[in-house]
Short mmCIF file of C-alpha atoms in Angstrom, two decimals:
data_model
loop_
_atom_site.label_atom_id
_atom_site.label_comp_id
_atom_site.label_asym_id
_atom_site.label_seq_id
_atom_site.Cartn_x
_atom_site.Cartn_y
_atom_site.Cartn_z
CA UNK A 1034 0.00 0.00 0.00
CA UNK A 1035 2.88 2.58 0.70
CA UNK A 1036 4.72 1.45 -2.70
CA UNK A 1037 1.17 2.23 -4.34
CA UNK A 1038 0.85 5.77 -2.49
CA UNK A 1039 4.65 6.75 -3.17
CA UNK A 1040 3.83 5.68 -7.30
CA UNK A 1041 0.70 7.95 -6.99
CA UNK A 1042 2.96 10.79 -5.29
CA UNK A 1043 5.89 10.51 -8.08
CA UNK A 1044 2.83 10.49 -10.81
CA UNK A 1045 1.56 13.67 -9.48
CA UNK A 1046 4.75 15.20 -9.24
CA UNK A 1047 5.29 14.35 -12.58
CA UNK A 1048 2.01 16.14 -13.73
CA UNK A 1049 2.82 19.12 -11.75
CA UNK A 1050 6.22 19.84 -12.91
CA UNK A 1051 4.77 19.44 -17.01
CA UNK A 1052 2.06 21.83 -15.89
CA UNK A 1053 4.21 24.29 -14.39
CA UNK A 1054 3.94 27.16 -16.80
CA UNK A 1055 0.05 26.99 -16.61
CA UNK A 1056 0.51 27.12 -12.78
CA UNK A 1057 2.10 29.85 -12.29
CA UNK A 1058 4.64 31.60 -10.14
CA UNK A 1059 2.18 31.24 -6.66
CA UNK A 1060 0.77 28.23 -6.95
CA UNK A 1061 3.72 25.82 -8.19
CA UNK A 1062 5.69 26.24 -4.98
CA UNK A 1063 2.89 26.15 -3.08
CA UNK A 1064 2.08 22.44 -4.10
CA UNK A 1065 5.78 21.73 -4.35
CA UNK A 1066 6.11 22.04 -0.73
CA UNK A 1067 2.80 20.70 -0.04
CA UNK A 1068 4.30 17.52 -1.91
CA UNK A 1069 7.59 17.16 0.47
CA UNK A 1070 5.23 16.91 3.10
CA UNK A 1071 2.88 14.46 2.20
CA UNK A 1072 6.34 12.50 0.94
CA UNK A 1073 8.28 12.81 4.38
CA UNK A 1074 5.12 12.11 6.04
CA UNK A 1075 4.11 9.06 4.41
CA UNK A 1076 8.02 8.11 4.31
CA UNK A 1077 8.34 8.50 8.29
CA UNK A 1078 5.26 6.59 8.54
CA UNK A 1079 6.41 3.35 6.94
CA UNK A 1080 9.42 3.67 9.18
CA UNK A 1081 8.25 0.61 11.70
CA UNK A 1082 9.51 -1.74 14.41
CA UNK A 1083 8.52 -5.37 12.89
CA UNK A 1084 9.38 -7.47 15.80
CA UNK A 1085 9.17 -5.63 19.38
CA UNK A 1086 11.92 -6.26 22.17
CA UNK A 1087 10.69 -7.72 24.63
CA UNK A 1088 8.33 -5.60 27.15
CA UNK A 1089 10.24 -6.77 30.46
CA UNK A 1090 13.61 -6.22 29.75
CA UNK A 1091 16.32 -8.20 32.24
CA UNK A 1092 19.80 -5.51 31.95
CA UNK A 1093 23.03 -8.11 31.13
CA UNK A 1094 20.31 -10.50 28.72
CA UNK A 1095 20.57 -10.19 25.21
CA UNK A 1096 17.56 -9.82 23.36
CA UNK A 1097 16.44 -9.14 19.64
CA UNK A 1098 14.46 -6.92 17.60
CA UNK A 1099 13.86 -5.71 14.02
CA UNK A 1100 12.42 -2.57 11.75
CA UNK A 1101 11.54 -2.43 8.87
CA UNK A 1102 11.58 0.64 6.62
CA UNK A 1103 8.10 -0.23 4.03
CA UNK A 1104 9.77 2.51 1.38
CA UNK A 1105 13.19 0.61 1.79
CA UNK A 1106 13.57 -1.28 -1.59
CA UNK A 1107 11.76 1.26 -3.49
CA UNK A 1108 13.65 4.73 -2.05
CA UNK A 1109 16.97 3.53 -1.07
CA UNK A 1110 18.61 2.00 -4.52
CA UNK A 1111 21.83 3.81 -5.16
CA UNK A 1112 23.45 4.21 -1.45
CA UNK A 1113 26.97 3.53 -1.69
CA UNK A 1114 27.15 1.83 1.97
CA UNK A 1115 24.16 0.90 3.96
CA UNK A 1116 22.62 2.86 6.29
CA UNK A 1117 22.98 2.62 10.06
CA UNK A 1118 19.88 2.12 12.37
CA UNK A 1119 20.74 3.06 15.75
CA UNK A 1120 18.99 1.67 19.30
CA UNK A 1121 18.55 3.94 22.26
CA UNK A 1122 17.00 3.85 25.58
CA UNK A 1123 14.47 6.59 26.08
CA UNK A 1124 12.39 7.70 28.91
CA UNK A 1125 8.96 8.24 29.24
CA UNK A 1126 9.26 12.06 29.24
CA UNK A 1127 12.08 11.83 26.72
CA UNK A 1128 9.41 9.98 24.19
CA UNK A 1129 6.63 12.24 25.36
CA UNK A 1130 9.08 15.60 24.01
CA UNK A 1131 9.89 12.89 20.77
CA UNK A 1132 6.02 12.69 20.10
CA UNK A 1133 5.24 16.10 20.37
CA UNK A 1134 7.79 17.39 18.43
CA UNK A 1135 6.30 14.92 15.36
CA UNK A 1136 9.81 13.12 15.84
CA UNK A 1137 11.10 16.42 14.15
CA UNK A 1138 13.47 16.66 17.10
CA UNK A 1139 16.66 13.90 17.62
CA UNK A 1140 17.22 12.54 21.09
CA UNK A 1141 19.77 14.30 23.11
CA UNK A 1142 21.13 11.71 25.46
CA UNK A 1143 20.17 7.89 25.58
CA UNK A 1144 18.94 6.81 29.29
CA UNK A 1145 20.61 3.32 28.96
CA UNK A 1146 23.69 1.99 28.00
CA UNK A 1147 23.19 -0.70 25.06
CA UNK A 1148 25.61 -2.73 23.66
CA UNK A 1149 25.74 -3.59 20.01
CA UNK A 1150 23.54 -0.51 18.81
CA UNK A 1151 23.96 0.08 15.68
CA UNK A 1152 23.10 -2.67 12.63
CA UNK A 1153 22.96 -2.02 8.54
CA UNK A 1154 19.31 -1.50 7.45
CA UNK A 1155 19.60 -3.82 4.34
CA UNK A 1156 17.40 -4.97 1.78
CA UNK A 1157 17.46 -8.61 1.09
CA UNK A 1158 17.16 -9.41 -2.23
CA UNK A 1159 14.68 -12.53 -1.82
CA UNK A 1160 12.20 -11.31 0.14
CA UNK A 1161 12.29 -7.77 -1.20
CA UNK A 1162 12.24 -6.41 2.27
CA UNK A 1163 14.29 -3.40 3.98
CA UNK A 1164 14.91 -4.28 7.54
CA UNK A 1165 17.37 -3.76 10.25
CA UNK A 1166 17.99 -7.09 12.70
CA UNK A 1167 19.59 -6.27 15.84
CA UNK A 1168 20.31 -10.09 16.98
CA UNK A 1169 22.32 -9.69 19.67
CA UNK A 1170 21.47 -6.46 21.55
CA UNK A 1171 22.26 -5.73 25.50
CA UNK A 1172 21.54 -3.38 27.85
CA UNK A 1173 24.18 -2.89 29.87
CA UNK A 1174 22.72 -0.62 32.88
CA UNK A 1175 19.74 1.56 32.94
CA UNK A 1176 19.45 5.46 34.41
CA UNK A 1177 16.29 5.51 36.54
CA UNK A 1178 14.20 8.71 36.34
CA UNK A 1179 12.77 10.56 39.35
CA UNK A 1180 9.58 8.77 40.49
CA UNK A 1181 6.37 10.46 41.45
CA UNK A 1182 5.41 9.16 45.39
CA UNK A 1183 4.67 5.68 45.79
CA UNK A 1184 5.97 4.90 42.48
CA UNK A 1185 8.62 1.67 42.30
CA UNK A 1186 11.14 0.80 39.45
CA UNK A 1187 8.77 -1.70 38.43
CA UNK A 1188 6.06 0.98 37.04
CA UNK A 1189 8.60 2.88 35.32
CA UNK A 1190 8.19 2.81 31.33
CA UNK A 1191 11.12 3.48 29.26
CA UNK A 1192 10.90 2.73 25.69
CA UNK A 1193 13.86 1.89 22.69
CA UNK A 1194 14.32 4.72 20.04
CA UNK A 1195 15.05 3.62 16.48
CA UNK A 1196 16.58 5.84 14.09
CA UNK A 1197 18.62 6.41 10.91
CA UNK A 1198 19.04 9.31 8.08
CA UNK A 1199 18.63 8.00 4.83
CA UNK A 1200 18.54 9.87 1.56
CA UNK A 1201 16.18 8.76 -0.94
CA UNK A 1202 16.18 8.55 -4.36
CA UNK A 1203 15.90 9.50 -7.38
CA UNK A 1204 15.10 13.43 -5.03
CA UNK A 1205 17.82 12.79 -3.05
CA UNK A 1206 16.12 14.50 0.18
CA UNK A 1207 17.91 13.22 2.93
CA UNK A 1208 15.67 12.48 5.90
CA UNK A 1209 15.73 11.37 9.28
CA UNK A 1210 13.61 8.44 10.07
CA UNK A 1211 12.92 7.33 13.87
CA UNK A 1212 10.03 4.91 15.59
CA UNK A 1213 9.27 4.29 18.85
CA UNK A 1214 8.99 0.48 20.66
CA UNK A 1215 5.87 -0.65 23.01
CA UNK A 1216 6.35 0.53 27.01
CA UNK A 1217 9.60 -1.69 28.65
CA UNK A 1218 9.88 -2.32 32.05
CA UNK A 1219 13.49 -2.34 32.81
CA UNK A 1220 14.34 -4.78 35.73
CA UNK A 1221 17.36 -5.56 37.37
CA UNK A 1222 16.36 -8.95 38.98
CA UNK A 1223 14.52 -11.53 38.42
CA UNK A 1224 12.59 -11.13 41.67
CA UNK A 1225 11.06 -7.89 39.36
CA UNK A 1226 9.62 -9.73 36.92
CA UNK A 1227 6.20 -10.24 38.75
CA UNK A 1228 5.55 -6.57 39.14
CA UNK A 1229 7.15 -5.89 35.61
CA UNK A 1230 4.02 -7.92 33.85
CA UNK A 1231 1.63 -6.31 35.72
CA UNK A 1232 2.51 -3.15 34.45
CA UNK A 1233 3.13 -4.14 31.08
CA UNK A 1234 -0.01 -6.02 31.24
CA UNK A 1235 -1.77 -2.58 32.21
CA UNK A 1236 -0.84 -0.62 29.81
CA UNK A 1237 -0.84 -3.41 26.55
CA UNK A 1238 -4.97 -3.85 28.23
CA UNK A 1239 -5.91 -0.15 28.84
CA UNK A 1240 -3.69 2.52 26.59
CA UNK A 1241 -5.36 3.80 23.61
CA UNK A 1242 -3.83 3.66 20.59
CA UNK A 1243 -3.42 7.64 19.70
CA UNK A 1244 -2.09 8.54 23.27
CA UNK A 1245 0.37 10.33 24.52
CA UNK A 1246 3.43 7.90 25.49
CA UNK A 1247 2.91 6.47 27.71
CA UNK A 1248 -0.94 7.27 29.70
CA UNK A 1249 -2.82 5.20 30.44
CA UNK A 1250 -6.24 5.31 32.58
CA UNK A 1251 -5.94 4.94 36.94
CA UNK A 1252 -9.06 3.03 36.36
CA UNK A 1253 -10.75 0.85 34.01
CA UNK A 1254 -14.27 -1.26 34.18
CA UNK A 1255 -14.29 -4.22 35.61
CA UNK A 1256 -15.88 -5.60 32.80
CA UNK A 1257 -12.85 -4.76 30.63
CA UNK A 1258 -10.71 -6.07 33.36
CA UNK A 1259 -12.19 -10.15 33.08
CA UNK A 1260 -11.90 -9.84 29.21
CA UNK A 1261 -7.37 -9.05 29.67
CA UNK A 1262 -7.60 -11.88 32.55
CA UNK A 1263 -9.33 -13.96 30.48
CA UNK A 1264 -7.20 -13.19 27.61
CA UNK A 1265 -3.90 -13.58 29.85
CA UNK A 1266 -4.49 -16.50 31.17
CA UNK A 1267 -5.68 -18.88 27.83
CA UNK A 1268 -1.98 -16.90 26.14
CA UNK A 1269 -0.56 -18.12 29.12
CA UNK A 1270 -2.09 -21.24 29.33
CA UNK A 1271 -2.41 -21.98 26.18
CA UNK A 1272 -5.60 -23.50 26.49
CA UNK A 1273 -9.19 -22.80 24.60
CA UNK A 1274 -11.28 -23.42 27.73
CA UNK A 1275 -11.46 -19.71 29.21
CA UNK A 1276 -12.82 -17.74 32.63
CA UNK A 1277 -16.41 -18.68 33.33
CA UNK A 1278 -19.09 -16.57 34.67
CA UNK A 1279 -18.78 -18.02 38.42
CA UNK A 1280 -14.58 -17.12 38.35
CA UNK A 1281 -15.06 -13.61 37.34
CA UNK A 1282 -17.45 -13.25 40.39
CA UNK A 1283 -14.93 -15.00 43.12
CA UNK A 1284 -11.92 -12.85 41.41
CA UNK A 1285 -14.55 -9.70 41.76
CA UNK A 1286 -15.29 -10.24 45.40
CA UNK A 1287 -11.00 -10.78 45.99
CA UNK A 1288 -10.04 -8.01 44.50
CA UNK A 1289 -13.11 -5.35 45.95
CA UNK A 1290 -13.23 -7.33 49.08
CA UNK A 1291 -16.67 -7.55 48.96
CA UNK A 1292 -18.22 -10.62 49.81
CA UNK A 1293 -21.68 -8.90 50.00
CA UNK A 1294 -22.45 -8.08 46.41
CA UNK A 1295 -24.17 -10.03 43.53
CA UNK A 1296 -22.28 -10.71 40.28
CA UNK A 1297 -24.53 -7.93 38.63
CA UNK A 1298 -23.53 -5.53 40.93
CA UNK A 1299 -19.90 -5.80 39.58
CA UNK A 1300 -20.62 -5.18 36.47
CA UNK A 1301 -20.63 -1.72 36.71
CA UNK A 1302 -17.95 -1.12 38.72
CA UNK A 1303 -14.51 0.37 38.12
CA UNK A 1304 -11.30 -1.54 39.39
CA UNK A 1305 -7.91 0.81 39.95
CA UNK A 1306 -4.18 0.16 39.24
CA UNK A 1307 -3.41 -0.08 43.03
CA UNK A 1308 -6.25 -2.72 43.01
CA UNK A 1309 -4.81 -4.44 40.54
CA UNK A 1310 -0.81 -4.69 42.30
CA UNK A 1311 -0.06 -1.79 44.45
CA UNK A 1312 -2.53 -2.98 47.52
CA UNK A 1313 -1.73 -5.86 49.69
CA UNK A 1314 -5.21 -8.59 49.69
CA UNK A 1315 -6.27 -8.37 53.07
CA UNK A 1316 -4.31 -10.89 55.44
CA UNK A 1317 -2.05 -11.88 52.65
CA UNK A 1318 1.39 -10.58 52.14
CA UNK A 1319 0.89 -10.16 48.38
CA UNK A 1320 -1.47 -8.48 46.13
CA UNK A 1321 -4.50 -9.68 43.75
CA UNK A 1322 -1.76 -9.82 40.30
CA UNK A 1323 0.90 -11.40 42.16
CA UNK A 1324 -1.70 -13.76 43.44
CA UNK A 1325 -3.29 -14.52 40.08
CA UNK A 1326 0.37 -14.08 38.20
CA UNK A 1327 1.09 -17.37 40.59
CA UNK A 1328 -1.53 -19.00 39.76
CA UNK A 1329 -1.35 -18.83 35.96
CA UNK A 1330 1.99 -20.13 36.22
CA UNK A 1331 1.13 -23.11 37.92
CA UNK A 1332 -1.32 -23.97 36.12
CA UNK A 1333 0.53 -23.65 32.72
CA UNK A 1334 3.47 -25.89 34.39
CA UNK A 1335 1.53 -28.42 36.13
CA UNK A 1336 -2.38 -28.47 35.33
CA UNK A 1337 -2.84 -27.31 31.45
CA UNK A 1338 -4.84 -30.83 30.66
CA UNK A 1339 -6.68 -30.97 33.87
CA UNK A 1340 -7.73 -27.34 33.37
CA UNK A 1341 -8.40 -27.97 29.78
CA UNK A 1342 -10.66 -31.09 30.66
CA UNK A 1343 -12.65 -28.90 33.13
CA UNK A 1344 -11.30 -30.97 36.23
CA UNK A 1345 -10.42 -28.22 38.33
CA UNK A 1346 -13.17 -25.42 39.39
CA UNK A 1347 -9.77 -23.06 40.70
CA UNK A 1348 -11.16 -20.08 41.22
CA UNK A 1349 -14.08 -20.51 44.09
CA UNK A 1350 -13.91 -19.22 48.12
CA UNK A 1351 -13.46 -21.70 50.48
CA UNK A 1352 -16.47 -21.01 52.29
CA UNK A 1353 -18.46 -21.68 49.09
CA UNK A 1354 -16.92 -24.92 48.74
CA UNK A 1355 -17.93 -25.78 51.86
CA UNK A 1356 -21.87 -24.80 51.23
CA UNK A 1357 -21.44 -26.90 48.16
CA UNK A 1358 -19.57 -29.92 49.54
CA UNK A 1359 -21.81 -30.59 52.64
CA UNK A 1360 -24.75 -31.58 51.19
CA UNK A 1361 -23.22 -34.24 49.38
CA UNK A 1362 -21.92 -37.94 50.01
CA UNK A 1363 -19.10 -38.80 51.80
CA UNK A 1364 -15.82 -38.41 49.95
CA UNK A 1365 -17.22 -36.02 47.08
CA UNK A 1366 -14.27 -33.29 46.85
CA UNK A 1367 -12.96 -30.75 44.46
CA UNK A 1368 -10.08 -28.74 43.19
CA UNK A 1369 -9.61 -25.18 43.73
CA UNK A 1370 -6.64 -22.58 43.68
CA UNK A 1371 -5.11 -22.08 47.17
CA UNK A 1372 -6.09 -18.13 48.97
CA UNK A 1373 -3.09 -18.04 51.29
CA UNK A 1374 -0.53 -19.14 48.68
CA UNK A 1375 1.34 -17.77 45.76
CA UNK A 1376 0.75 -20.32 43.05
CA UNK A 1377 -0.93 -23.62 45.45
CA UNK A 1378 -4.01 -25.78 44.38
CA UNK A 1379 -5.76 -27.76 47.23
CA UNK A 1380 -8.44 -30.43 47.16
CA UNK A 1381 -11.50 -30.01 49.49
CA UNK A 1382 -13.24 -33.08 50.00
CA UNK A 1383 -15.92 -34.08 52.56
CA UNK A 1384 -16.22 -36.99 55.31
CA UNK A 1385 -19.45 -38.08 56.45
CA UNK A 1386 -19.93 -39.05 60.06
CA UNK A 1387 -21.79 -41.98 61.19
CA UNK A 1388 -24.21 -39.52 62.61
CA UNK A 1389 -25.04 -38.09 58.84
CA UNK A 1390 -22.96 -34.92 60.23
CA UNK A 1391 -20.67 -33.61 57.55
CA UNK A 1392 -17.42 -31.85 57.73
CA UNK A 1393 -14.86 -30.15 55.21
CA UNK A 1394 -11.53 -30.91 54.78
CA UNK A 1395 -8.94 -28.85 53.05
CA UNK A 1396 -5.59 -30.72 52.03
CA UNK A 1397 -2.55 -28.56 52.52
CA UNK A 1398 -1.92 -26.85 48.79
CA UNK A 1399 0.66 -28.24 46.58
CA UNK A 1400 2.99 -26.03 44.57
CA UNK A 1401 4.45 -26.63 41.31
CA UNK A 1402 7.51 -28.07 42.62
CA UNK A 1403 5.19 -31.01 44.75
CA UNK A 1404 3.54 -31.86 41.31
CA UNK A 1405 6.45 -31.79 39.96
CA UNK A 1406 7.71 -35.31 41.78
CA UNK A 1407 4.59 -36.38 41.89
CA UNK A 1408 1.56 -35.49 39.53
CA UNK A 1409 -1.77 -34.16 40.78
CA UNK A 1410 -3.26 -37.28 39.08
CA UNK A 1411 -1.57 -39.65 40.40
CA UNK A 1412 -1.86 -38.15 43.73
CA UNK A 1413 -5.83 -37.65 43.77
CA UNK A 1414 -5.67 -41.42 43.26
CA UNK A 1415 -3.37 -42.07 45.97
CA UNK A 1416 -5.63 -40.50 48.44
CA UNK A 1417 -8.36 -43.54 49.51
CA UNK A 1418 -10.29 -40.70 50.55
CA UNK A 1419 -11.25 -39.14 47.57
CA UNK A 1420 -14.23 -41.02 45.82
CA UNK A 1421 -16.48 -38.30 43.64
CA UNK A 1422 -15.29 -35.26 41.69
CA UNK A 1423 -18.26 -32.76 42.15
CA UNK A 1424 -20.99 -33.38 41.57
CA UNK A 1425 -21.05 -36.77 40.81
CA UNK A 1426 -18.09 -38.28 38.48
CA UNK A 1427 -16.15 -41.45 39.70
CA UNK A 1428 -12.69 -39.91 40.17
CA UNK A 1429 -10.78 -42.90 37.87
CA UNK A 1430 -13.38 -41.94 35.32
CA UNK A 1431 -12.25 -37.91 35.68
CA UNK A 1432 -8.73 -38.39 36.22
CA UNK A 1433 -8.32 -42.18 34.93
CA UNK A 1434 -6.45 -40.74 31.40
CA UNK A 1435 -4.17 -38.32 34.24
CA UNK A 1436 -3.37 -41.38 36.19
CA UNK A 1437 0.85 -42.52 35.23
CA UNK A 1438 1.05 -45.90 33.03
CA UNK A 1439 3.07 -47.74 35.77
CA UNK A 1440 0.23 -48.32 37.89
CA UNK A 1441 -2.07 -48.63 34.51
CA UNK A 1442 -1.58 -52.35 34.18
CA UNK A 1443 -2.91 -55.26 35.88
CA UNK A 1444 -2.04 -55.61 39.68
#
């Protein structure tokens, strides 16, 4: 589409110049420089980053990235050497000035140290495309910016500048081409990386496209909020069987600590940033993303086929277990995602006393590492205990194609 538009623009051109005379002295250099700007800006515009670095960036990792100039193989034939594309580390106020100015302006210090920085935009001659492929790129250390309050490193946005001069043929206007990456999170340890995704997460959810870089709303619907967990956690998963109506309302009354209101009244409420990872859950020591972050992790390690099978309810209270579990017979029990742990499922299963009396048990959670030696299959058949998955399903006929082949076979 931008090779059509440039053809269109060199037509025109064309026209203009062999209908100069009839123009006149007033109007020809009027639409002469009205062309150079519809050229530079269509031109900048095709100036793009084709594969993003990555949004939580780890200082002493290498990483990649690529951009590809659209125009390339059409504008840049005759260069006697190839043209360098150069990486830099920008701030969120330094990309904020970059936007305003229309990228007219060129950035006056970089905020980060990377190594390897500069790569040949090329065009390769198979695929007809103009890119620059920074393979192995490394950010050595990172400047932090003054933060606002309560802020921490890990809500901090910096961002990676591309940009070369080019000039472009046949014209030979030379030009200075420049593009922006998505939000980074700069971290310094891995211990970062929790609070890192959050943010990212935030802002890839809730920016709009034409922004300022990089705003992004306080607070957002909680409606709009269940479709990015949702989202998140199937990427994550990578499983087809989503969030249903009955999780959203257990992750609603977690993260509003309100245990009082129905799942419509939710609906039109708004849930904050600090909701999201700044406050701590009430008698926890971590907050509802680092909670949920744990969780998603676990389950993409150690339960993707049991979630995918619908074996596992996850998210539910442990006082609605309980109403649901009582009423039925002894040794009925499901799964759910541990409250007081960072990435723990536990079963709940009830016993029925002689007296008809029930009571619920809650098996201490395992973590990823305890299904790691031993799977949660194989362990919901070790436990005699455990007869019915709710409501009513034999548990060898739930979790029979879970169970391990060495105890598959007769005796």
């Amino acid at each position: 589409r931008c090779e059509n538009l440039v053809e269109v623009y060199f037509q025109l051109q064309r026209q203009v110049m062999a209908a100069s005379a009839e123009l006149g002295p007033e109007l020809l250099p009027r639409l002469l420089e009205r062309f150079n700007e519809v050229l530079s800006s269509l031109v900048k515009s095709s100036f793009l980053v084709e594969k993003q670095p990555p949004q939580v960036l780890k200082t002493q990792t290498k990483f990649q990235a690529s951009v590809r100039f659209l125009l390339g193989p059409q504008l840049l034939k005759a260069a006697p050497k190839p043209y360098m594309v150069r990486a830099d580390m920008v701030t969120e106020k330094q990309a904020r000035e970059l936007e305003l100015s229309s990228y007219s302006n060129t950035l006056s210090e970089s905020t980060g140290e990377i190594m390897h920085n500069m790569v040949a935009l090329e065009t390769n001659p198979t695929s007809g495309t103009c890119c620059a492929n920074f393979k192995n790129v490394l950010l050595k250390k990172i400047k932090r910016c003054e933060r606002k309050g309560s802020e921490s490193v890990t809500e901090e946005k910096c961002a990676v500048l591309f940009s070369t001069n080019v000039a472009l043929t046949p014209s030979n206007v030379s030009m200075h081409l420049q593009v922006l990456s998505l939000p980074i999170v700069v971290i310094v340890h891995g211990n970062q990386d929790n609070n890192a995704k959050a943010t990212v997460l935030w802002d890839n959810a809730f920016s709009e496209i034409d922004r300022v870089p990089f705003v992004v709303a306080e607070r957002v619907p909680w409606e709009k909020m269940c479709d990015t967990l949702n989202l998140k956690f199937m990427a994550e998963v990578q499983t087809t069987k989503g969030l249903l109506k009955e999780h959203y309302f257990f992750l609603a009354q977690k993260i509003f600590n309100d245990h009082s209101a129905r799942f419509e009244d939710f609906q039109s409420r708004h849930v904050s940033w600090a909701q999201f990872n700044k406050e701590i859950l009430p008698g926890r020591g971590f907050t509802f993303w680092q909670w949920f972050d744990g969780v998603l992790d676990l389950t993409k390690r150690c339960l993707k086929s049991y979630w995918s099978d619908r074996l596992i309810v996850g998210f539910i209270s442990k006082q609605y277990v309980c109403k649901l579990l009582s009423a039925e017979p002894d040794g009925t029990f499901l799964l759910r995602f541990s409250d007081s742990e960072i990435g723990g499922i536990t079963i709940a299963y009830v016993i029925r006393g002689k007296d008809g009396s029930s009571q619920v048990e809650n098996i201490q959670p395992f973590s990823a590492k305890d299904l790691s030696i031993r799977s949660l299959g194989d362990r919901i058949r070790d436990l005699g205990q455990l007869r019915n998955l709710y409501p009513k399903i034999p548990k060898d006929q739930a979790f029979g194609s879970h169970y391990n082949s060495e105890w598959r076979g007769p005796g």
